[in-house]
Short mmCIF file of C-alpha atoms and ligand atoms in Angstrom, two decimals:
data_model
loop_
_atom_site.label_atom_id
_atom_site.label_comp_id
_atom_site.label_asym_id
_atom_site.label_seq_id
_atom_site.Cartn_x
_atom_site.Cartn_y
_atom_site.Cartn_z
CA MET A 88 -41.02 -15.14 67.02
CA PHE A 89 -42.18 -16.66 70.28
CA ARG A 90 -44.12 -19.84 70.22
CA SER A 91 -46.78 -18.15 72.19
CA ARG A 92 -46.84 -14.57 73.13
CA PHE A 93 -47.91 -15.61 76.57
CA MET A 94 -44.97 -17.86 77.00
CA GLU A 95 -42.27 -16.48 79.23
CA VAL A 96 -38.85 -16.23 77.61
CA ARG A 97 -36.38 -18.49 79.41
CA VAL A 98 -32.80 -18.59 78.23
CA ARG A 99 -29.64 -19.96 79.70
CA TYR A 100 -25.91 -19.65 79.67
CA ALA A 101 -24.51 -23.13 80.02
CA PRO A 102 -20.73 -23.01 80.24
CA SER A 103 -18.49 -25.95 80.99
CA PRO A 104 -16.08 -25.07 83.78
CA THR A 105 -13.04 -26.36 81.96
CA GLY A 106 -11.24 -23.06 81.48
CA LEU A 107 -11.36 -19.36 82.19
CA GLN A 108 -14.28 -17.28 80.93
CA HIS A 109 -13.21 -15.78 77.64
CA ILE A 110 -14.55 -13.10 75.35
CA GLY A 111 -16.61 -15.51 73.22
CA GLY A 112 -18.16 -17.14 76.26
CA ILE A 113 -19.23 -13.99 77.98
CA ARG A 114 -20.53 -12.63 74.69
CA THR A 115 -22.93 -15.61 74.73
CA ALA A 116 -23.79 -14.89 78.37
CA LEU A 117 -24.46 -11.22 77.65
CA PHE A 118 -26.68 -11.89 74.65
CA ASN A 119 -28.74 -14.36 76.66
CA TYR A 120 -28.91 -12.07 79.67
CA PHE A 121 -29.96 -8.99 77.69
CA PHE A 122 -32.46 -10.97 75.64
CA ALA A 123 -34.08 -12.27 78.82
CA ARG A 124 -34.19 -8.81 80.40
CA ALA A 125 -35.51 -7.08 77.31
CA ASN A 126 -38.33 -9.60 77.07
CA GLY A 127 -39.23 -9.71 80.73
CA GLY A 128 -37.97 -13.29 80.83
CA LYS A 129 -35.61 -15.33 82.93
CA PHE A 130 -31.87 -15.76 82.60
CA ILE A 131 -30.65 -19.08 83.88
CA LEU A 132 -27.11 -20.15 84.64
CA ARG A 133 -26.39 -23.83 84.26
CA VAL A 134 -23.02 -25.41 84.92
CA GLU A 135 -22.31 -28.18 82.43
CA ASP A 136 -19.68 -30.08 84.31
CA THR A 137 -20.22 -33.58 82.96
CA ASP A 138 -16.65 -33.71 81.76
CA ARG A 139 -15.08 -34.43 85.12
CA GLU A 140 -11.58 -34.81 83.71
CA ARG A 141 -11.41 -31.30 82.36
CA TYR A 142 -13.33 -29.77 85.25
CA SER A 143 -11.55 -27.36 87.59
CA ASP A 144 -12.65 -25.47 90.69
CA GLU A 145 -10.71 -22.50 89.43
CA SER A 146 -12.88 -22.33 86.29
CA LEU A 147 -16.03 -22.43 88.34
CA ASP A 148 -14.82 -19.64 90.64
CA ASP A 149 -13.80 -17.68 87.59
CA LEU A 150 -17.28 -18.09 86.10
CA TYR A 151 -18.96 -16.68 89.18
CA SER A 152 -16.51 -13.87 89.74
CA THR A 153 -16.56 -12.80 86.09
CA LEU A 154 -20.35 -12.59 85.93
CA ASP A 155 -20.34 -10.81 89.28
CA TRP A 156 -17.80 -8.30 88.08
CA LEU A 157 -19.87 -7.60 84.98
CA GLY A 158 -22.94 -7.17 87.14
CA ILE A 159 -24.77 -10.03 85.42
CA LYS A 160 -27.19 -11.60 87.87
CA TRP A 161 -28.88 -14.88 87.06
CA ASP A 162 -32.50 -15.47 88.04
CA GLU A 163 -32.04 -19.19 88.50
CA GLY A 164 -28.89 -21.20 88.85
CA PRO A 165 -26.20 -22.23 91.28
CA VAL A 166 -26.05 -20.24 94.52
CA VAL A 167 -29.48 -18.61 94.00
CA GLY A 168 -31.36 -21.83 93.26
CA GLY A 169 -34.72 -21.91 91.49
CA PRO A 170 -37.69 -24.15 90.76
CA TYR A 171 -35.89 -26.50 88.33
CA GLY A 172 -32.65 -27.08 90.20
CA PRO A 173 -30.13 -28.24 90.90
CA TYR A 174 -28.45 -26.22 88.16
CA ILE A 175 -25.14 -28.01 88.26
CA GLN A 176 -25.18 -31.06 86.04
CA SER A 177 -22.99 -33.21 88.25
CA GLU A 178 -25.75 -32.95 90.85
CA ARG A 179 -28.31 -34.26 88.36
CA PHE A 180 -26.75 -37.56 87.29
CA ASP A 181 -29.61 -39.73 88.58
CA LEU A 182 -31.99 -37.76 86.44
CA TYR A 183 -30.08 -38.36 83.23
CA LYS A 184 -29.97 -42.06 83.94
CA GLU A 185 -33.69 -42.09 84.53
CA TYR A 186 -34.35 -40.29 81.24
CA ALA A 187 -31.95 -42.48 79.26
CA GLU A 188 -33.75 -45.55 80.59
CA LYS A 189 -37.06 -44.02 79.65
CA LEU A 190 -35.84 -43.89 76.07
CA VAL A 191 -34.80 -47.53 76.28
CA ASP A 192 -38.29 -48.43 77.51
CA MET A 193 -39.77 -46.48 74.62
CA GLY A 194 -37.56 -48.36 72.16
CA LYS A 195 -35.80 -45.12 71.16
CA ALA A 196 -32.52 -46.11 72.71
CA TYR A 197 -30.85 -49.38 73.54
CA TYR A 198 -28.20 -51.01 75.70
CA CYS A 199 -24.90 -51.69 74.07
CA PHE A 200 -22.52 -54.18 75.66
CA CYS A 201 -19.69 -53.90 73.17
CA THR A 202 -16.23 -53.95 74.69
CA PRO A 203 -13.75 -51.20 73.82
CA GLU A 204 -11.68 -53.90 72.09
CA ARG A 205 -14.57 -54.83 69.82
CA LEU A 206 -15.28 -51.23 68.93
CA GLU A 207 -11.62 -50.67 68.14
CA GLU A 208 -11.66 -53.75 65.89
CA VAL A 209 -14.70 -52.41 64.03
CA ARG A 210 -13.05 -49.05 63.60
CA LYS A 211 -9.87 -50.60 62.23
CA GLN A 212 -11.75 -52.64 59.71
CA GLN A 213 -13.70 -49.61 58.55
CA VAL A 214 -10.49 -47.71 58.03
CA GLU A 215 -8.81 -50.60 56.23
CA SER A 216 -11.71 -51.31 53.90
CA LYS A 217 -12.14 -47.53 53.38
CA SER A 218 -15.78 -48.14 54.16
CA GLU A 219 -18.14 -45.27 53.45
CA TYR A 220 -19.79 -46.14 56.70
CA GLN A 221 -17.83 -45.00 59.73
CA GLY A 222 -18.76 -45.39 63.34
CA TYR A 223 -20.60 -47.77 65.54
CA ASP A 224 -21.96 -50.74 63.57
CA ARG A 225 -25.20 -51.03 65.57
CA HIS A 226 -24.18 -54.46 66.74
CA CYS A 227 -26.45 -54.25 69.82
CA ALA A 228 -29.36 -52.46 68.18
CA HIS A 229 -31.54 -55.52 68.15
CA LEU A 230 -30.53 -57.69 71.07
CA SER A 231 -33.26 -59.93 72.42
CA ASP A 232 -34.39 -59.67 76.01
CA SER A 233 -32.65 -62.90 76.87
CA GLU A 234 -29.39 -61.73 75.31
CA ILE A 235 -29.58 -58.57 77.35
CA LYS A 236 -30.29 -60.54 80.51
CA GLU A 237 -27.33 -62.77 79.84
CA TYR A 238 -24.94 -59.85 79.41
CA LEU A 239 -26.23 -58.26 82.58
CA ARG A 240 -25.87 -61.54 84.44
CA GLN A 241 -22.24 -61.63 83.39
CA GLY A 242 -21.88 -58.26 85.09
CA ILE A 243 -21.15 -56.36 81.89
CA LYS A 244 -22.10 -52.72 82.30
CA PRO A 245 -23.79 -51.39 79.17
CA VAL A 246 -23.83 -47.94 77.66
CA ILE A 247 -27.11 -46.55 76.34
CA ARG A 248 -27.18 -45.51 72.71
CA LEU A 249 -29.75 -43.44 70.87
CA ARG A 250 -31.39 -45.19 67.94
CA VAL A 251 -30.76 -42.75 65.11
CA PRO A 252 -32.98 -43.43 62.09
CA THR A 253 -30.97 -44.68 59.12
CA GLU A 254 -33.36 -43.17 56.62
CA GLY A 255 -34.75 -39.67 56.21
CA LYS A 256 -33.50 -36.26 57.16
CA THR A 257 -33.65 -34.05 60.19
CA THR A 258 -34.17 -30.34 59.95
CA PHE A 259 -33.87 -27.75 62.60
CA HIS A 260 -34.70 -24.14 62.30
CA ASP A 261 -32.22 -21.51 63.31
CA ILE A 262 -33.51 -17.98 63.70
CA LEU A 263 -30.40 -16.55 62.05
CA MET A 264 -29.33 -19.26 59.66
CA GLY A 265 -32.74 -20.54 58.59
CA ASP A 266 -33.39 -24.25 58.13
CA ILE A 267 -30.45 -26.56 58.58
CA THR A 268 -31.03 -30.05 57.25
CA ARG A 269 -28.90 -33.12 57.59
CA ARG A 270 -29.39 -36.70 56.41
CA ASN A 271 -29.94 -38.93 59.40
CA ARG A 272 -27.36 -41.36 58.11
CA ASP A 273 -24.80 -38.57 58.44
CA VAL A 274 -25.63 -37.98 62.07
CA SER A 275 -23.19 -39.94 64.17
CA PRO A 276 -24.57 -43.48 64.22
CA ASP A 277 -26.29 -44.24 67.48
CA PRO A 278 -24.28 -42.02 69.79
CA ILE A 279 -23.84 -42.88 73.42
CA LEU A 280 -26.21 -41.06 75.75
CA LEU A 281 -25.19 -42.69 79.00
CA LYS A 282 -21.76 -44.11 79.64
CA SER A 283 -21.22 -47.44 81.36
CA ASP A 284 -20.30 -45.66 84.60
CA GLY A 285 -23.71 -44.00 84.59
CA PHE A 286 -22.36 -40.61 83.49
CA PRO A 287 -24.36 -38.85 80.81
CA THR A 288 -22.75 -37.52 77.66
CA TYR A 289 -23.00 -33.85 76.93
CA HIS A 290 -25.84 -34.26 74.41
CA LEU A 291 -28.18 -36.09 76.75
CA ALA A 292 -27.60 -33.79 79.71
CA ASN A 293 -27.92 -30.69 77.57
CA VAL A 294 -31.24 -31.70 76.00
CA VAL A 295 -32.80 -33.12 79.16
CA ASP A 296 -31.92 -29.97 81.07
CA ASP A 297 -33.08 -27.54 78.42
CA HIS A 298 -36.39 -29.36 78.43
CA LEU A 299 -36.79 -29.71 82.19
CA MET A 300 -35.74 -26.11 82.72
CA HIS A 301 -38.31 -24.95 80.15
CA ILE A 302 -35.76 -23.19 78.00
CA THR A 303 -37.51 -21.38 75.15
CA HIS A 304 -34.55 -20.07 73.14
CA ILE A 305 -31.09 -21.51 72.79
CA MET A 306 -28.50 -18.90 71.99
CA ARG A 307 -25.09 -20.47 71.81
CA ALA A 308 -21.92 -20.50 69.79
CA GLN A 309 -22.05 -21.55 66.16
CA GLU A 310 -19.69 -24.40 66.79
CA TRP A 311 -22.71 -26.24 68.21
CA ILE A 312 -24.58 -26.23 64.90
CA PRO A 313 -23.32 -29.72 63.98
CA SER A 314 -24.89 -31.02 67.20
CA GLY A 315 -28.25 -29.48 66.24
CA PRO A 316 -29.71 -32.40 64.25
CA LEU A 317 -28.76 -34.87 66.94
CA HIS A 318 -30.35 -32.70 69.61
CA VAL A 319 -33.52 -32.41 67.56
CA LEU A 320 -33.59 -36.21 67.15
CA LEU A 321 -33.32 -36.47 70.92
CA TYR A 322 -36.20 -34.05 71.51
CA GLU A 323 -38.26 -36.03 69.01
CA ALA A 324 -37.36 -39.33 70.64
CA PHE A 325 -38.64 -38.00 73.94
CA GLY A 326 -41.65 -36.46 72.25
CA TRP A 327 -40.68 -33.00 73.47
CA GLU A 328 -41.06 -29.65 71.79
CA VAL A 329 -37.83 -28.33 70.29
CA PRO A 330 -36.72 -24.91 71.60
CA GLN A 331 -35.92 -22.06 69.22
CA TYR A 332 -32.31 -22.01 68.10
CA CYS A 333 -30.19 -18.99 67.48
CA HIS A 334 -26.56 -19.86 66.88
CA LEU A 335 -24.36 -16.83 67.35
CA PRO A 336 -21.82 -15.59 64.82
CA MET A 337 -18.24 -16.65 65.39
CA VAL A 338 -15.89 -14.25 67.13
CA MET A 339 -12.81 -13.63 65.01
CA GLY A 340 -9.57 -11.75 65.37
CA LYS A 341 -8.80 -8.94 62.92
CA ASP A 342 -7.08 -11.43 60.62
CA GLY A 343 -10.32 -13.35 60.09
CA GLN A 344 -9.22 -16.33 62.17
CA LYS A 345 -11.20 -17.56 65.13
CA LEU A 346 -10.29 -15.43 68.14
CA SER A 347 -7.68 -17.23 70.19
CA LYS A 348 -4.67 -16.66 72.36
CA ARG A 349 -2.65 -15.99 69.23
CA HIS A 350 -4.46 -12.66 68.95
CA GLY A 351 -3.80 -11.69 72.54
CA SER A 352 -5.33 -12.45 75.84
CA THR A 353 -8.94 -13.62 75.64
CA ALA A 354 -9.62 -14.39 79.30
CA VAL A 355 -11.84 -11.78 80.89
CA ARG A 356 -9.80 -12.10 84.06
CA ASP A 357 -6.74 -10.80 82.20
CA PHE A 358 -8.64 -7.80 80.86
CA ARG A 359 -9.83 -7.08 84.36
CA ALA A 360 -6.29 -7.27 85.73
CA LYS A 361 -4.99 -4.86 83.10
CA GLY A 362 -7.59 -2.34 84.09
CA TYR A 363 -10.51 -2.57 81.74
CA LEU A 364 -13.76 -1.39 83.27
CA PRO A 365 -16.69 -3.79 83.39
CA GLU A 366 -18.94 -1.32 81.61
CA ALA A 367 -16.48 -1.04 78.73
CA ILE A 368 -16.21 -4.81 78.32
CA LEU A 369 -19.94 -5.19 78.58
CA ASN A 370 -20.60 -2.46 76.05
CA TYR A 371 -18.00 -3.44 73.50
CA VAL A 372 -18.45 -7.20 73.70
CA THR A 373 -22.18 -6.80 73.13
CA LEU A 374 -21.35 -4.96 69.93
CA VAL A 375 -19.34 -7.92 68.67
CA GLY A 376 -21.99 -9.37 66.39
CA TRP A 377 -24.90 -7.22 67.44
CA SER A 378 -26.14 -3.74 66.72
CA LEU A 379 -29.24 -1.76 67.43
CA ASP A 380 -29.32 0.53 64.43
CA GLY A 381 -25.89 0.11 62.90
CA SER A 382 -24.60 3.33 64.42
CA THR A 383 -25.22 3.71 68.16
CA GLU A 384 -22.08 2.67 69.99
CA PHE A 385 -22.55 3.62 73.60
CA PHE A 386 -24.83 1.47 75.65
CA SER A 387 -25.10 1.20 79.37
CA LYS A 388 -26.08 -2.11 80.89
CA GLU A 389 -29.45 -0.63 81.77
CA ALA A 390 -30.04 0.49 78.19
CA LEU A 391 -29.17 -2.93 76.79
CA GLU A 392 -31.51 -4.55 79.28
CA LYS A 393 -34.25 -2.67 77.50
CA CYS A 394 -33.23 -2.46 73.87
CA PHE A 395 -31.48 -5.73 73.07
CA THR A 396 -33.17 -7.62 70.25
CA MET A 397 -32.46 -10.91 68.60
CA GLU A 398 -33.07 -9.26 65.24
CA GLY A 399 -29.95 -7.16 65.79
CA ILE A 400 -27.66 -10.20 65.93
CA HIS A 401 -25.52 -10.42 62.82
CA LYS A 402 -25.30 -13.46 60.63
CA SER A 403 -21.74 -13.00 59.55
CA PRO A 404 -18.71 -13.58 61.75
CA ALA A 405 -17.90 -10.76 64.11
CA VAL A 406 -14.51 -9.22 64.69
CA PHE A 407 -13.13 -8.55 68.13
CA ASP A 408 -10.88 -5.54 67.82
CA TYR A 409 -8.54 -4.98 70.77
CA LYS A 410 -7.91 -1.38 69.72
CA LYS A 411 -11.59 -0.62 69.66
CA LEU A 412 -11.96 -2.02 73.15
CA ASP A 413 -9.08 0.21 74.29
CA TRP A 414 -10.88 3.16 72.82
CA PHE A 415 -14.12 2.27 74.61
CA ASN A 416 -12.24 1.77 77.83
CA GLY A 417 -10.59 5.16 77.53
CA GLN A 418 -13.99 6.74 76.99
CA TYR A 419 -15.42 5.05 80.05
CA ILE A 420 -12.42 6.04 82.15
CA ARG A 421 -13.01 9.67 81.18
CA GLN A 422 -16.63 9.34 82.21
CA CYS A 423 -15.74 7.93 85.60
CA ASP A 424 -16.16 10.26 88.52
CA ASP A 425 -12.91 11.18 90.23
CA LYS A 426 -13.67 9.43 93.46
CA ARG A 427 -14.36 6.10 91.82
CA LEU A 428 -11.33 6.46 89.60
CA ALA A 429 -9.17 7.11 92.65
CA GLU A 430 -10.36 3.83 94.10
CA LEU A 431 -9.83 2.02 90.82
CA ILE A 432 -6.23 3.14 90.33
CA THR A 433 -5.19 2.62 93.94
CA PRO A 434 -4.48 -1.13 93.65
CA TYR A 435 -2.14 -0.49 90.71
CA LEU A 436 -0.22 2.14 92.66
CA GLU A 437 -0.08 -0.15 95.67
CA GLU A 438 1.20 -3.01 93.63
CA ALA A 439 3.88 -0.85 92.09
CA GLY A 440 4.92 0.04 95.63
CA TYR A 441 4.21 3.74 94.97
CA VAL A 442 1.84 4.11 97.87
CA SER A 443 1.41 2.24 101.11
CA SER A 444 -1.40 -0.15 101.84
CA PRO A 445 -3.51 0.92 103.66
CA LEU A 446 -3.11 4.39 102.20
CA SER A 447 -1.69 7.15 104.35
CA GLU A 448 -3.40 10.54 104.35
CA ALA A 449 -0.60 11.89 102.19
CA ASP A 450 -1.11 9.05 99.68
CA LYS A 451 -4.81 9.78 99.52
CA ASN A 452 -4.16 13.43 98.80
CA LEU A 453 -1.61 12.63 96.16
CA ILE A 454 -3.93 10.15 94.45
CA ALA A 455 -6.71 12.72 94.42
CA GLN A 456 -4.31 15.10 92.66
CA ILE A 457 -3.17 12.45 90.21
CA VAL A 458 -6.66 11.53 89.09
CA PRO A 459 -7.63 14.51 86.91
CA PRO A 460 -4.52 14.48 84.69
CA VAL A 461 -4.24 10.69 84.33
CA LYS A 462 -7.93 10.38 83.59
CA GLU A 463 -7.33 12.08 80.25
CA ARG A 464 -4.42 9.84 79.34
CA MET A 465 -5.23 6.30 80.40
CA LYS A 466 -6.48 3.60 78.07
CA VAL A 467 -6.40 1.03 80.83
CA LEU A 468 -6.13 1.58 84.55
CA SER A 469 -2.67 0.01 84.74
CA ASP A 470 -1.40 2.90 82.58
CA VAL A 471 -1.41 4.93 85.76
CA VAL A 472 1.87 3.27 86.74
CA PRO A 473 4.05 4.37 83.80
CA LEU A 474 2.27 7.73 83.69
CA THR A 475 3.07 8.57 87.30
CA SER A 476 6.28 6.68 87.93
CA PHE A 477 8.24 9.98 87.71
CA LEU A 478 6.59 11.03 90.96
CA PHE A 479 7.59 7.95 92.87
CA ARG A 480 10.77 6.69 91.28
CA ASP A 481 13.37 9.13 90.15
CA VAL A 482 15.31 7.31 87.47
CA PRO A 483 16.82 9.99 85.24
CA VAL A 484 17.20 9.38 81.54
CA GLU A 485 20.92 9.32 80.82
CA ASP A 486 20.81 8.79 77.12
CA LYS A 487 21.02 12.20 75.50
CA ALA A 488 19.29 11.00 72.36
CA THR A 489 16.03 10.62 74.28
CA TYR A 490 16.00 14.37 74.98
CA ILE A 491 16.65 15.37 71.40
CA ALA A 492 13.45 15.86 69.42
CA LYS A 493 13.14 15.03 65.75
CA GLY A 494 14.69 17.77 63.70
CA SER A 495 16.74 19.15 66.59
CA ASP A 496 20.30 18.36 67.63
CA GLU A 497 22.47 18.17 70.70
CA GLU A 498 23.50 21.82 70.67
CA ASN A 499 19.97 23.16 70.30
CA THR A 500 18.65 20.73 72.90
CA LYS A 501 21.23 21.99 75.35
CA GLU A 502 20.17 25.58 74.63
CA ALA A 503 16.51 24.63 74.91
CA LEU A 504 17.16 23.13 78.31
CA ILE A 505 19.18 26.04 79.64
CA GLU A 506 17.05 28.87 78.32
CA GLY A 507 13.80 26.94 78.58
CA SER A 508 14.40 26.14 82.23
CA GLU A 509 15.00 29.79 82.95
CA ILE A 510 11.82 30.87 81.21
CA LEU A 511 9.83 28.13 82.88
CA LEU A 512 11.14 28.54 86.41
CA ALA A 513 11.06 32.31 86.40
CA GLY A 514 7.56 32.24 85.02
CA LEU A 515 6.35 29.75 87.61
CA LYS A 516 7.96 31.61 90.48
CA ASN A 517 6.46 34.88 89.36
CA GLY A 518 3.03 33.36 89.02
CA LYS A 519 2.86 33.87 85.27
CA ALA A 520 -0.09 32.21 83.52
CA GLU A 521 0.72 28.79 82.07
CA SER A 522 -0.45 29.84 78.64
CA GLU A 523 1.97 32.75 78.68
CA ILE A 524 4.88 30.60 79.75
CA GLU A 525 3.98 28.27 76.96
CA GLU A 526 4.06 31.13 74.46
CA ASP A 527 7.47 32.16 75.72
CA LEU A 528 8.72 28.62 75.17
CA VAL A 529 7.32 28.61 71.67
CA ALA A 530 9.11 31.90 71.03
CA LEU A 531 12.32 30.27 72.21
CA SER A 532 11.92 27.48 69.69
CA GLN A 533 11.52 30.08 66.96
CA LYS A 534 14.60 31.90 68.12
CA LEU A 535 16.58 28.65 67.99
CA GLY A 536 15.07 27.82 64.64
CA ILE A 537 13.70 24.45 65.73
CA LYS A 538 10.25 22.93 66.06
CA VAL A 539 8.21 23.52 69.19
CA ASN A 540 8.87 20.00 70.36
CA GLY A 541 12.57 20.68 70.22
CA VAL A 542 12.04 22.78 73.33
CA PHE A 543 9.26 20.87 75.02
CA GLN A 544 10.62 17.37 74.62
CA PRO A 545 13.89 17.85 76.53
CA ILE A 546 12.05 19.72 79.28
CA ARG A 547 9.48 16.98 79.56
CA VAL A 548 12.03 14.20 79.57
CA ALA A 549 14.05 16.05 82.21
CA ILE A 550 11.05 16.45 84.48
CA THR A 551 9.24 13.13 83.98
CA ASN A 552 12.18 10.85 83.07
CA SER A 553 10.11 9.62 80.16
CA THR A 554 8.78 10.46 76.72
CA VAL A 555 5.26 9.30 77.55
CA SER A 556 3.94 11.40 80.33
CA LEU A 557 1.29 13.69 81.62
CA PRO A 558 0.92 17.24 80.28
CA LEU A 559 3.85 19.42 81.29
CA PHE A 560 2.18 21.72 83.76
CA ASP A 561 0.26 18.89 85.40
CA SER A 562 3.54 17.09 85.91
CA ILE A 563 5.16 20.16 87.43
CA ARG A 564 2.22 20.76 89.74
CA LEU A 565 2.44 17.20 91.03
CA LEU A 566 6.18 17.25 91.40
CA GLY A 567 6.56 20.70 92.95
CA ILE A 568 8.72 23.55 91.70
CA GLU A 569 11.74 22.66 93.78
CA GLU A 570 12.02 19.12 92.47
CA THR A 571 11.25 20.36 88.96
CA GLU A 572 14.19 22.71 89.22
CA ASN A 573 16.49 19.97 90.48
CA ARG A 574 15.65 17.74 87.55
CA LEU A 575 16.03 20.48 84.98
CA LYS A 576 19.44 21.39 86.37
CA ARG A 577 20.44 17.76 86.33
CA ALA A 578 19.57 17.49 82.64
CA GLU A 579 21.50 20.67 81.89
CA ARG A 580 24.54 19.15 83.55
CA LEU A 581 24.16 16.02 81.43
CA PHE A 582 24.39 18.17 78.32
CA GLU A 583 27.24 20.23 79.68
CA GLU A 584 29.39 17.17 80.21
CA LYS A 585 31.75 16.46 77.42
N1 LIG B 270 -21.56 -26.53 77.73
C1 LIG B 270 -21.58 -26.05 76.39
C2 LIG B 270 -20.39 -25.13 76.21
O1 LIG B 270 -19.57 -25.05 77.04
C3 LIG B 270 -22.87 -25.31 76.12
C4 LIG B 270 -23.52 -25.64 74.82
C5 LIG B 270 -24.90 -25.07 74.75
O2 LIG B 270 -25.05 -23.90 75.08
O3 LIG B 270 -25.82 -25.79 74.40
O4 LIG B 270 -20.24 -24.45 75.23
ZN1 ZN B 271 -22.85 -52.75 71.12
#
């Protein structure tokens, strides 16, 4: 697959800092990163910030912090530098100008002095006459030297346009999609490479940089396929070797539409805030459009750094399933050691105002006790707040219906609370085993002729003020017997009121 087996693999992630890093973007980053690692190559980060209007500092910070959080280190790029820097395009503008002018000297590109008004006129006429030919009319393609001099003398600043052949076809090979061929006449006619203010367009900067940075494989989103023929024409114009292309399958939502905000949050920052672990994101997102053997699901970063292959990338669109990510995240939470998990949940408890910041000794102890039971229940770290709110905020449930389990009624629920509390509290005070107390409660449900939940639900709601909560005995342990008793009595009173 490699042009030479001695050639070092060099790949890049080349985002434009015009928005937050999203699932699709980091999927591209991860594929490139793992491919580089697995082949003993280099992973390069390049910031494509030629679009200064859409640029934002926030996006750039988000890029760095997201890759950092995922533990993705780049071998060359901003901050770390490297032999082919700078790696931020806005710091390379002189270079693009130099290369665009080289093409002019070689006759592969030319100056165009057309005014915006003229171009608009041309466009209008094409629309009106329903001309098959749309786009720039190559008015300046064959200006004489003296005409050019005259324009320049008048102080008109030209753009530089690539001379796209009007005949023939251009083919580029994509490792996944095979050969992709397009008629040259269908490639945008003589696109601008350098704008009149000296700024490069995306295509020029992208190709010049991939060449100068010795990129061997271009793995990027499929939406760039239409740009492929133009890029190949550019490489050919320069007389450069074309890198290998591998356009990645689209990332879709479950409904088969391109993944977007309509499906839910797509910004990695939002996932992070909700309490997804970096290893879960990294694992699951790498499986969106890639597999090793069609069945292995759990991969650590270290494993992927060894086993990632380009052959495992799927051709067909890939589905990003939020539920599956939740499942992965839950699995990774359960694998976390308790100490790390305590640190991970602390910010959520602090933000909820449940503990003080910095933590007191009592808070630390409580958090250490909270960890084992919540570990089994959380899908995302922020779940710790609803799961433990009963410990910190005592807001009793006053709606009787919440206590009444399916298939039970008010009368039986009242009985379950009164008799159940007695069984529970006596058992706890006498040091009875939890399993035995549980059996006694089950026996009570049989006596009342209701389902097991008819007894457990009201007790749980009374103690935890909620229907979603930790296991009963864990809750009691955290709350203490005295407070448990208070809450059970309070619920009994609610049912005794008429
Ligand atoms: N800057 C482009 C983007 O944001 C990168 C395209 C490429 O990888 O060639 O998607
Ligand atoms: Zn022109």
